[in-house]
């Protein structure tokens, strides 16, 4: 198959990996456009060395590393500074994504991502651009009003600090909700790039499991949007229908600043190949 350059929302798509996915990234490197952003997660079962090594490999392979900083997993400002310094040493600190993180109780001084940004130290370690989280379909544990208040506060603070920003959304399944959410982001004066979190091709059981974990949609709703049957959970579901619907609903004005970010579930090669197949089909 002749490889087609991604277009529309898939132009400059980004991918997500864990620290353990380095071999999978190396396997998929030939199918991922050079210069693509690759986010590196900040999980509880990984350590600083694993996260930094993954970011270093992303850079070595010709991609742009976007390490995550999980606020509630940080035990101290010293740990935050150690991580940022290590990233800077491997030339991987320019882009970061700051998120609250999973722990219900903070392990250190940072209750949320806003608290990390408020330290004002990111720029000291070569950070140029900060990703902040958005929730098109809401959050199971946080009021919608609070989500908007924090998004606006983080955007304002980053601008005051002279840092570029990207809004990266939790993964979504409902193109109508996503397009409405994009308009709401713009209505609040946030004109940065928006990366729409989208599940890459994944086993159907795994896809539904992640959706349940993050409180995104319902099984019935996901089935309707993705077009598979709950009576047959064997197989893989891809985001073809969601991406097609979203491209039809996002206005031309927003499309230039809206991109797709793939949560790959470890399937980096499968996701990169899906992009090529989808683009060729268009």
Tab-separated table of C-alpha atoms in Angstrom:
chain	number	residue	atom	x	y	z
A	1	UNK	CA	0.000	0.000	0.000
A	2	UNK	CA	1.212	3.490	-0.867
A	3	UNK	CA	1.526	5.474	2.327
A	4	UNK	CA	-0.711	8.524	2.404
A	5	UNK	CA	0.126	11.627	4.412
A	6	UNK	CA	-2.393	12.122	7.227
A	7	UNK	CA	-4.835	14.955	6.606
A	8	UNK	CA	-7.404	16.931	8.593
A	9	UNK	CA	-7.536	16.084	12.273
A	10	UNK	CA	-4.897	13.400	11.748
A	11	UNK	CA	-2.298	15.896	10.541
A	12	UNK	CA	0.413	16.031	13.197
A	13	UNK	CA	-1.275	13.330	15.270
A	14	UNK	CA	0.370	12.344	18.549
A	15	UNK	CA	0.743	9.047	20.397
A	16	UNK	CA	1.015	7.878	23.977
A	17	UNK	CA	3.307	5.239	25.432
A	18	UNK	CA	4.411	3.994	28.848
A	19	UNK	CA	7.968	3.623	30.042
A	20	UNK	CA	7.722	-0.103	29.311
A	21	UNK	CA	6.740	0.450	25.679
A	22	UNK	CA	10.221	1.338	24.375
A	23	UNK	CA	10.601	-1.907	22.346
A	24	UNK	CA	7.140	-1.331	20.850
A	25	UNK	CA	8.077	2.232	19.873
A	26	UNK	CA	11.258	0.995	18.211
A	27	UNK	CA	9.190	-1.603	16.318
A	28	UNK	CA	6.719	1.056	15.159
A	29	UNK	CA	9.219	3.844	14.412
A	30	UNK	CA	9.247	3.253	10.657
A	31	UNK	CA	5.476	3.817	10.476
A	32	UNK	CA	5.355	7.004	12.565
A	33	UNK	CA	6.087	10.361	10.872
A	34	UNK	CA	9.346	11.947	11.969
A	35	UNK	CA	8.711	14.809	14.343
A	36	UNK	CA	5.526	13.287	15.734
A	37	UNK	CA	4.864	13.931	19.412
A	38	UNK	CA	5.047	10.907	21.672
A	39	UNK	CA	3.750	11.327	25.209
A	40	UNK	CA	5.448	9.291	27.940
A	41	UNK	CA	3.224	8.443	30.908
A	42	UNK	CA	4.022	8.871	34.601
A	43	UNK	CA	2.691	5.663	36.154
A	44	UNK	CA	3.018	4.412	39.696
A	45	UNK	CA	4.783	1.203	38.635
A	46	UNK	CA	7.536	3.101	36.798
A	47	UNK	CA	10.478	5.040	38.205
A	48	UNK	CA	12.404	8.143	37.181
A	49	UNK	CA	15.012	6.196	35.239
A	50	UNK	CA	12.412	4.329	33.204
A	51	UNK	CA	10.512	7.518	32.357
A	52	UNK	CA	13.637	9.463	31.397
A	53	UNK	CA	15.055	6.581	29.346
A	54	UNK	CA	11.789	6.340	27.424
A	55	UNK	CA	11.856	10.086	26.686
A	56	UNK	CA	15.483	9.764	25.577
A	57	UNK	CA	14.596	6.970	23.121
A	58	UNK	CA	11.680	9.006	21.752
A	59	UNK	CA	14.140	11.809	21.018
A	60	UNK	CA	16.740	9.459	19.538
A	61	UNK	CA	14.210	7.987	17.120
A	62	UNK	CA	13.405	11.428	15.722
A	63	UNK	CA	10.165	12.139	17.574
A	64	UNK	CA	9.216	14.855	20.057
A	65	UNK	CA	9.080	13.560	23.636
A	66	UNK	CA	6.241	14.861	25.823
A	67	UNK	CA	6.888	13.489	29.323
A	68	UNK	CA	3.974	13.478	31.754
A	69	UNK	CA	4.224	15.012	35.207
A	70	UNK	CA	1.713	13.447	37.601
A	71	UNK	CA	1.137	16.012	40.348
A	72	UNK	CA	-0.278	13.749	43.041
A	73	UNK	CA	2.460	11.148	42.558
A	74	UNK	CA	5.239	13.636	43.355
A	75	UNK	CA	6.524	13.343	46.908
A	76	UNK	CA	8.290	16.722	47.001
A	77	UNK	CA	9.408	19.696	44.941
A	78	UNK	CA	12.880	18.171	45.050
A	79	UNK	CA	11.528	15.117	43.213
A	80	UNK	CA	9.885	17.356	40.624
A	81	UNK	CA	13.141	19.252	40.101
A	82	UNK	CA	15.137	16.029	39.871
A	83	UNK	CA	12.809	14.731	37.166
A	84	UNK	CA	12.882	17.976	35.190
A	85	UNK	CA	16.667	18.187	35.427
A	86	UNK	CA	17.049	14.598	34.223
A	87	UNK	CA	14.752	15.314	31.282
A	88	UNK	CA	16.706	18.454	30.434
A	89	UNK	CA	19.953	16.464	30.392
A	90	UNK	CA	18.582	14.197	27.645
A	91	UNK	CA	17.062	17.154	25.743
A	92	UNK	CA	13.503	16.042	26.528
A	93	UNK	CA	12.141	18.819	28.735
A	94	UNK	CA	10.864	21.282	26.118
A	95	UNK	CA	7.364	19.801	26.035
A	96	UNK	CA	5.610	18.360	29.103
A	97	UNK	CA	2.079	17.365	30.036
A	98	UNK	CA	1.048	18.191	33.600
A	99	UNK	CA	-1.858	16.189	34.991
A	100	UNK	CA	-3.341	15.558	38.439
A	101	UNK	CA	-2.808	11.803	38.330
A	102	UNK	CA	-4.663	8.804	39.714
A	103	UNK	CA	-3.929	8.741	43.484
A	104	UNK	CA	-6.956	9.896	45.475
A	105	UNK	CA	-4.604	11.141	48.200
A	106	UNK	CA	-1.580	13.193	47.087
A	107	UNK	CA	1.761	11.568	47.908
A	108	UNK	CA	3.360	14.983	48.397
A	109	UNK	CA	2.638	18.731	48.292
A	110	UNK	CA	0.766	18.889	44.965
A	111	UNK	CA	-2.982	18.350	45.052
A	112	UNK	CA	-3.446	18.926	41.327
A	113	UNK	CA	-1.710	20.001	38.135
A	114	UNK	CA	-2.463	23.668	38.821
A	115	UNK	CA	-0.309	23.439	41.952
A	116	UNK	CA	2.650	22.211	39.877
A	117	UNK	CA	2.234	25.032	37.369
A	118	UNK	CA	2.003	27.560	40.217
A	119	UNK	CA	5.534	26.652	41.361
A	120	UNK	CA	6.772	28.670	38.387
A	121	UNK	CA	9.834	26.433	37.994
A	122	UNK	CA	8.984	24.651	34.728
A	123	UNK	CA	10.604	27.312	32.569
A	124	UNK	CA	13.808	27.061	34.650
A	125	UNK	CA	14.361	23.560	33.271
A	126	UNK	CA	13.880	24.377	29.601
A	127	UNK	CA	10.143	23.779	29.391
A	128	UNK	CA	8.662	25.728	26.489
A	129	UNK	CA	5.197	24.219	26.178
A	130	UNK	CA	2.859	22.678	28.752
A	131	UNK	CA	-0.014	20.329	28.034
A	132	UNK	CA	-3.066	20.590	30.276
A	133	UNK	CA	-5.975	18.171	30.527
A	134	UNK	CA	-9.481	18.625	29.159
A	135	UNK	CA	-12.567	16.456	29.657
A	136	UNK	CA	-15.095	16.546	26.786
A	137	UNK	CA	-17.302	13.927	28.465
A	138	UNK	CA	-16.701	15.107	32.022
A	139	UNK	CA	-14.885	13.436	34.907
A	140	UNK	CA	-16.437	10.852	37.231
A	141	UNK	CA	-15.063	12.503	40.382
A	142	UNK	CA	-14.867	16.223	39.535
A	143	UNK	CA	-17.704	18.680	38.994
A	144	UNK	CA	-17.937	20.093	35.485
A	145	UNK	CA	-17.808	23.660	36.822
A	146	UNK	CA	-14.556	22.842	38.624
A	147	UNK	CA	-13.044	21.352	35.474
A	148	UNK	CA	-13.746	24.564	33.566
A	149	UNK	CA	-12.457	26.767	36.391
A	150	UNK	CA	-9.180	24.860	36.539
A	151	UNK	CA	-8.724	24.741	32.772
A	152	UNK	CA	-9.165	28.501	32.537
A	153	UNK	CA	-6.877	29.148	35.521
A	154	UNK	CA	-4.125	26.934	34.103
A	155	UNK	CA	-4.368	28.530	30.672
A	156	UNK	CA	-4.180	32.022	32.156
A	157	UNK	CA	-1.241	31.172	34.420
A	158	UNK	CA	0.773	29.574	31.629
A	159	UNK	CA	0.254	32.665	29.475
A	160	UNK	CA	1.452	34.842	32.350
A	161	UNK	CA	4.550	32.651	32.690
A	162	UNK	CA	5.320	33.014	28.986
A	163	UNK	CA	4.769	29.327	28.264
A	164	UNK	CA	2.997	27.886	25.239
A	165	UNK	CA	0.152	25.479	25.945
A	166	UNK	CA	-1.763	22.557	24.491
A	167	UNK	CA	-5.090	21.237	25.730
A	168	UNK	CA	-5.027	17.441	25.650
A	169	UNK	CA	-8.314	15.695	26.273
A	170	UNK	CA	-9.168	12.490	28.044
A	171	UNK	CA	-10.260	9.961	25.459
A	172	UNK	CA	-13.758	10.337	24.127
A	173	UNK	CA	-16.267	8.407	22.058
A	174	UNK	CA	-18.980	10.981	21.315
A	175	UNK	CA	-18.157	13.331	18.427
A	176	UNK	CA	-21.114	15.590	19.253
A	177	UNK	CA	-19.884	16.144	22.813
A	178	UNK	CA	-16.320	16.688	21.635
A	179	UNK	CA	-17.253	19.276	19.014
A	180	UNK	CA	-19.430	21.128	21.546
A	181	UNK	CA	-16.603	21.003	24.065
A	182	UNK	CA	-14.127	22.443	21.539
A	183	UNK	CA	-16.481	25.395	20.979
A	184	UNK	CA	-16.781	25.864	24.748
A	185	UNK	CA	-12.979	25.914	25.073
A	186	UNK	CA	-12.788	28.589	22.372
A	187	UNK	CA	-15.600	30.577	23.992
A	188	UNK	CA	-13.407	30.836	27.093
A	189	UNK	CA	-10.678	32.526	25.093
A	190	UNK	CA	-8.358	29.513	24.896
A	191	UNK	CA	-7.010	29.433	21.346
A	192	UNK	CA	-4.182	26.925	21.743
A	193	UNK	CA	-3.933	23.616	19.909
A	194	UNK	CA	-6.444	21.058	21.156
A	195	UNK	CA	-5.483	17.409	20.968
A	196	UNK	CA	-8.492	15.120	21.107
A	197	UNK	CA	-7.780	11.946	23.034
A	198	UNK	CA	-8.856	8.969	20.944
A	199	UNK	CA	-8.406	5.251	21.649
A	200	UNK	CA	-6.213	3.624	19.058
A	201	UNK	CA	-7.169	0.182	17.742
A	202	UNK	CA	-7.653	-2.022	20.782
A	203	UNK	CA	-9.286	-5.240	21.872
A	204	UNK	CA	-12.947	-4.539	22.525
A	205	UNK	CA	-12.860	-5.857	26.091
A	206	UNK	CA	-9.852	-3.674	26.854
A	207	UNK	CA	-11.494	-0.649	25.259
A	208	UNK	CA	-14.636	-1.019	27.359
A	209	UNK	CA	-12.534	-1.612	30.468
A	210	UNK	CA	-10.620	1.630	30.037
A	211	UNK	CA	-13.819	3.528	29.330
A	212	UNK	CA	-15.377	2.227	32.545
A	213	UNK	CA	-12.260	3.068	34.533
A	214	UNK	CA	-12.291	6.692	33.396
A	215	UNK	CA	-16.051	7.126	33.518
A	216	UNK	CA	-16.260	7.864	29.816
A	217	UNK	CA	-19.581	7.060	28.170
A	218	UNK	CA	-21.481	3.822	28.656
A	219	UNK	CA	-21.050	0.451	27.038
A	220	UNK	CA	-24.233	1.006	25.032
A	221	UNK	CA	-23.090	4.463	23.951
A	222	UNK	CA	-19.666	3.233	22.907
A	223	UNK	CA	-21.228	0.398	20.925
A	224	UNK	CA	-23.427	2.909	19.099
A	225	UNK	CA	-20.515	5.212	18.269
A	226	UNK	CA	-18.003	2.480	17.413
A	227	UNK	CA	-20.371	0.063	15.721
A	228	UNK	CA	-19.489	-3.300	17.271
A	229	UNK	CA	-21.627	-5.814	19.129
A	230	UNK	CA	-21.562	-6.444	22.870
A	231	UNK	CA	-22.540	-10.047	22.141
A	232	UNK	CA	-19.195	-10.585	20.410
A	233	UNK	CA	-16.327	-9.093	22.393
A	234	UNK	CA	-13.675	-10.923	20.397
A	235	UNK	CA	-11.820	-8.700	17.993
A	236	UNK	CA	-10.491	-5.184	17.684
A	237	UNK	CA	-12.304	-1.877	17.497
A	238	UNK	CA	-10.771	1.042	15.648
A	239	UNK	CA	-11.756	4.720	15.801
A	240	UNK	CA	-12.794	4.979	12.138
A	241	UNK	CA	-16.374	6.050	12.803
A	242	UNK	CA	-15.458	8.457	15.603
A	243	UNK	CA	-12.735	10.237	13.593
A	244	UNK	CA	-14.967	10.468	10.519
A	245	UNK	CA	-17.859	11.892	12.546
A	246	UNK	CA	-15.601	14.344	14.344
A	247	UNK	CA	-14.057	15.623	11.116
A	248	UNK	CA	-17.563	16.328	9.826
A	249	UNK	CA	-18.579	18.201	12.972
A	250	UNK	CA	-15.485	20.275	13.715
A	251	UNK	CA	-15.646	23.602	11.911
A	252	UNK	CA	-12.982	24.557	9.394
A	253	UNK	CA	-11.824	27.321	11.724
A	254	UNK	CA	-11.208	24.860	14.554
A	255	UNK	CA	-9.743	22.086	12.440
A	256	UNK	CA	-6.481	23.988	11.920
A	257	UNK	CA	-5.867	23.981	15.672
A	258	UNK	CA	-7.401	20.593	16.564
A	259	UNK	CA	-5.457	17.339	16.308
A	260	UNK	CA	-5.896	13.706	17.299
A	261	UNK	CA	-3.962	12.202	20.196
A	262	UNK	CA	-3.985	8.411	20.350
A	263	UNK	CA	-4.103	6.433	23.558
A	264	UNK	CA	-2.465	3.354	22.089
A	265	UNK	CA	-2.864	0.772	24.908
A	266	UNK	CA	0.610	-0.381	23.890
A	267	UNK	CA	-0.436	-0.828	20.248
A	268	UNK	CA	1.900	1.767	18.750
A	269	UNK	CA	2.462	-0.056	15.470
A	270	UNK	CA	-1.225	-0.969	15.097
A	271	UNK	CA	-2.181	2.666	15.648
A	272	UNK	CA	0.374	4.034	13.189
A	273	UNK	CA	-0.744	1.507	10.585
A	274	UNK	CA	-4.390	2.387	11.231
A	275	UNK	CA	-3.603	6.057	10.470
A	276	UNK	CA	-2.030	5.053	7.158
A	277	UNK	CA	-4.943	2.801	6.203
A	278	UNK	CA	-7.545	5.390	7.185
A	279	UNK	CA	-5.721	8.140	5.258
A	280	UNK	CA	-5.396	5.912	2.177
A	281	UNK	CA	-9.105	5.072	2.384
A	282	UNK	CA	-10.005	8.756	2.350
